[in-house]
Amino acid sequence: MGIHIQKIQTNWTKESRSSPGSTLRNRVPEKLPIETEELSDSVVLQEIIYNEGRFNEPSKKKVLTINEVQIREQRLDFNYSDDSLEIGFWTEDKIRKKVGILNFNSWCQIKTNRRFPMEYTWGYYKIIYNIFYGDLNKAKDFMETKKQEIEMDFQSLLK
């Protein structure tokens, strides 16, 4: 058994707050086909980043096996119990929120966003975490055919 984290991050500035930029930005998918290169009992991260001006051409990073420190850097917290996985998420305010308990061979989705100051404008990001727990050989099929077991939305209204 393993954990596959698909992280989809969208980055933009005030230029994409209205049309046509917002139309393209809103078309960024919240779930993509997963890549299962690592098929071991580990935690793997598949990261896809969409940047302003290239919302239709994401940059993809190699699927990596990550350790506990790197899991925490993603603001995630995992605790195994029997045949399930308890998932926690650290908000931008460093508050740990309980996402829920994910059963074996199922997946969940966590959404978050943020506005931050830049030198001459505001920057924004939205991050979607699609997390599969179970037999990584079955991850692709389960995520394509089954609805997520848990969906948590920690997004705030960005002004």
CSV table of C-alpha atoms in Angstrom, one decimal:
chain,number,residue,atom,x,y,z
A,1,MET,CA,0.0,0.0,0.0
A,2,GLY,CA,1.1,3.5,-0.7
A,3,ILE,CA,0.0,7.1,-1.0
A,4,HIS,CA,-0.1,9.1,-4.2
A,5,ILE,CA,-0.4,12.8,-3.9
A,6,GLN,CA,-1.3,14.8,-7.1
A,7,LYS,CA,-0.7,18.5,-6.5
A,8,ILE,CA,-2.2,20.9,-9.1
A,9,GLN,CA,-1.1,24.5,-8.4
A,10,THR,CA,-2.4,27.5,-10.4
A,11,ASN,CA,-0.5,30.8,-10.1
A,12,TRP,CA,-1.7,34.2,-11.3
A,13,THR,CA,-1.7,38.0,-10.7
A,14,LYS,CA,-4.4,40.7,-10.9
A,15,GLU,CA,-4.0,40.6,-14.7
A,16,SER,CA,-5.9,37.3,-14.7
A,17,ARG,CA,-8.7,38.3,-12.4
A,18,SER,CA,-11.0,39.3,-15.3
A,19,SER,CA,-11.6,38.1,-18.9
A,20,PRO,CA,-9.9,36.7,-20.9
A,21,GLY,CA,-7.3,35.6,-18.2
A,22,SER,CA,-9.9,34.4,-15.7
A,23,THR,CA,-11.7,32.3,-18.4
A,24,LEU,CA,-8.5,30.5,-19.1
A,25,ARG,CA,-7.6,30.2,-15.4
A,26,ASN,CA,-11.0,28.8,-14.6
A,27,ARG,CA,-10.5,26.0,-17.2
A,28,VAL,CA,-7.5,24.6,-15.3
A,29,PRO,CA,-8.6,21.0,-14.3
A,30,GLU,CA,-8.9,20.0,-10.6
A,31,LYS,CA,-8.0,16.4,-11.4
A,32,LEU,CA,-5.6,15.0,-14.0
A,33,PRO,CA,-4.6,11.4,-15.0
A,34,ILE,CA,-2.1,10.2,-12.5
A,35,GLU,CA,1.3,8.9,-13.2
A,36,THR,CA,2.2,5.8,-11.3
A,37,GLU,CA,5.9,5.4,-11.8
A,38,GLU,CA,6.6,4.4,-8.2
A,39,LEU,CA,4.7,1.3,-7.3
A,40,SER,CA,6.0,0.6,-3.9
A,41,ASP,CA,4.9,1.1,-0.3
A,42,SER,CA,5.8,4.8,-0.3
A,43,VAL,CA,4.4,8.3,-0.5
A,44,VAL,CA,4.8,9.8,-4.0
A,45,LEU,CA,4.2,13.3,-5.2
A,46,GLN,CA,3.1,14.2,-8.7
A,47,GLU,CA,3.3,18.0,-9.1
A,48,ILE,CA,1.7,20.0,-11.9
A,49,ILE,CA,1.9,23.8,-12.1
A,50,TYR,CA,-0.1,26.2,-14.2
A,51,ASN,CA,1.3,29.7,-14.4
A,52,GLU,CA,-0.3,32.9,-15.7
A,53,GLY,CA,0.0,33.2,-19.5
A,54,ARG,CA,0.4,29.5,-19.9
A,55,PHE,CA,-2.8,28.1,-18.3
A,56,ASN,CA,-3.1,25.6,-21.2
A,57,GLU,CA,0.6,24.5,-20.9
A,58,PRO,CA,1.4,23.2,-17.4
A,59,SER,CA,4.9,22.5,-16.2
A,60,LYS,CA,5.2,19.0,-14.8
A,61,LYS,CA,7.8,17.8,-12.3
A,62,LYS,CA,9.0,14.3,-12.1
A,63,VAL,CA,7.0,12.0,-9.8
A,64,LEU,CA,9.1,11.8,-6.6
A,65,THR,CA,9.1,9.6,-3.6
A,66,ILE,CA,8.9,11.9,-0.6
A,67,ASN,CA,9.7,11.6,3.1
A,68,GLU,CA,7.9,12.8,6.3
A,69,VAL,CA,9.6,16.2,6.2
A,70,GLN,CA,8.6,16.7,2.5
A,71,ILE,CA,5.0,15.6,3.4
A,72,ARG,CA,4.9,18.3,6.1
A,73,GLU,CA,6.3,20.9,3.6
A,74,GLN,CA,3.2,20.1,1.5
A,75,ARG,CA,1.2,21.0,4.7
A,76,LEU,CA,-0.1,17.4,4.9
A,77,ASP,CA,-0.2,15.1,7.9
A,78,PHE,CA,-0.8,11.3,7.6
A,79,ASN,CA,-1.5,8.8,10.4
A,80,TYR,CA,-2.1,5.1,9.6
A,81,SER,CA,-4.7,3.1,11.5
A,82,ASP,CA,-5.7,-0.4,10.6
A,83,ASP,CA,-6.8,-0.3,6.9
A,84,SER,CA,-7.3,3.5,6.8
A,85,LEU,CA,-5.4,6.7,6.7
A,86,GLU,CA,-6.2,9.7,8.8
A,87,ILE,CA,-5.4,12.9,6.9
A,88,GLY,CA,-4.7,16.3,8.4
A,89,PHE,CA,-4.0,19.6,6.6
A,90,TRP,CA,-2.1,22.6,7.9
A,91,THR,CA,-3.7,25.9,6.8
A,92,GLU,CA,-1.8,29.0,5.8
A,93,ASP,CA,-2.4,30.2,9.4
A,94,LYS,CA,-0.6,27.1,10.7
A,95,ILE,CA,-3.7,25.6,12.1
A,96,ARG,CA,-4.1,21.8,11.7
A,97,LYS,CA,-7.5,20.8,10.3
A,98,LYS,CA,-8.7,17.3,10.3
A,99,VAL,CA,-9.6,16.3,6.7
A,100,GLY,CA,-11.0,12.9,7.5
A,101,ILE,CA,-10.3,9.2,7.4
A,102,LEU,CA,-9.6,7.7,4.0
A,103,ASN,CA,-10.4,4.0,3.5
A,104,PHE,CA,-8.0,1.7,1.6
A,105,ASN,CA,-8.2,2.1,-2.2
A,106,SER,CA,-10.0,5.4,-2.1
A,107,TRP,CA,-9.1,9.0,-2.7
A,108,CYS,CA,-9.9,12.5,-1.5
A,109,GLN,CA,-9.5,16.1,-2.6
A,110,ILE,CA,-8.3,19.1,-0.6
A,111,LYS,CA,-8.5,22.7,-2.0
A,112,THR,CA,-6.8,25.8,-0.7
A,113,ASN,CA,-5.9,29.2,-2.0
A,114,ARG,CA,-4.1,32.4,-1.0
A,115,ARG,CA,-3.5,36.0,-1.9
A,116,PHE,CA,-0.1,37.5,-1.2
A,117,PRO,CA,1.6,40.9,-1.9
A,118,MET,CA,4.1,41.2,-4.7
A,119,GLU,CA,6.3,44.2,-5.5
A,120,TYR,CA,3.7,46.1,-7.6
A,121,THR,CA,0.6,43.9,-7.6
A,122,TRP,CA,-1.1,41.0,-5.8
A,123,GLY,CA,-0.2,37.4,-6.5
A,124,TYR,CA,-2.6,34.5,-6.1
A,125,TYR,CA,-2.5,30.7,-6.0
A,126,LYS,CA,-4.9,27.8,-5.8
A,127,ILE,CA,-3.7,24.3,-4.9
A,128,ILE,CA,-5.7,21.1,-5.3
A,129,TYR,CA,-4.4,17.9,-3.6
A,130,ASN,CA,-5.8,14.7,-4.9
A,131,ILE,CA,-4.7,12.0,-2.5
A,132,PHE,CA,-5.0,8.3,-3.2
A,133,TYR,CA,-4.4,5.7,-0.4
A,134,GLY,CA,-4.1,2.0,-1.3
A,135,ASP,CA,-2.6,-0.3,-3.9
A,136,LEU,CA,-0.7,2.1,-6.2
A,137,ASN,CA,-1.1,-0.3,-9.1
A,138,LYS,CA,-4.9,0.5,-8.9
A,139,ALA,CA,-4.6,4.2,-8.2
A,140,LYS,CA,-5.1,5.4,-11.8
A,141,ASP,CA,-8.2,3.2,-12.3
A,142,PHE,CA,-9.8,4.2,-9.0
A,143,MET,CA,-9.2,7.9,-9.4
A,144,GLU,CA,-10.6,7.8,-13.0
A,145,THR,CA,-13.7,5.7,-12.2
A,146,LYS,CA,-14.6,6.4,-8.5
A,147,LYS,CA,-15.8,9.6,-6.9
A,148,GLN,CA,-13.6,11.0,-4.1
A,149,GLU,CA,-14.5,9.8,-0.7
A,150,ILE,CA,-13.7,13.1,1.0
A,151,GLU,CA,-13.7,16.6,-0.4
A,152,MET,CA,-12.5,19.5,1.8
A,153,ASP,CA,-12.4,23.1,0.7
A,154,PHE,CA,-10.2,25.5,2.7
A,155,GLN,CA,-10.4,28.2,0.1
A,156,SER,CA,-11.1,31.8,1.1
A,157,LEU,CA,-12.6,34.6,-0.9
A,158,LEU,CA,-9.8,36.3,-2.7
A,159,LYS,CA,-10.3,40.0,-3.2
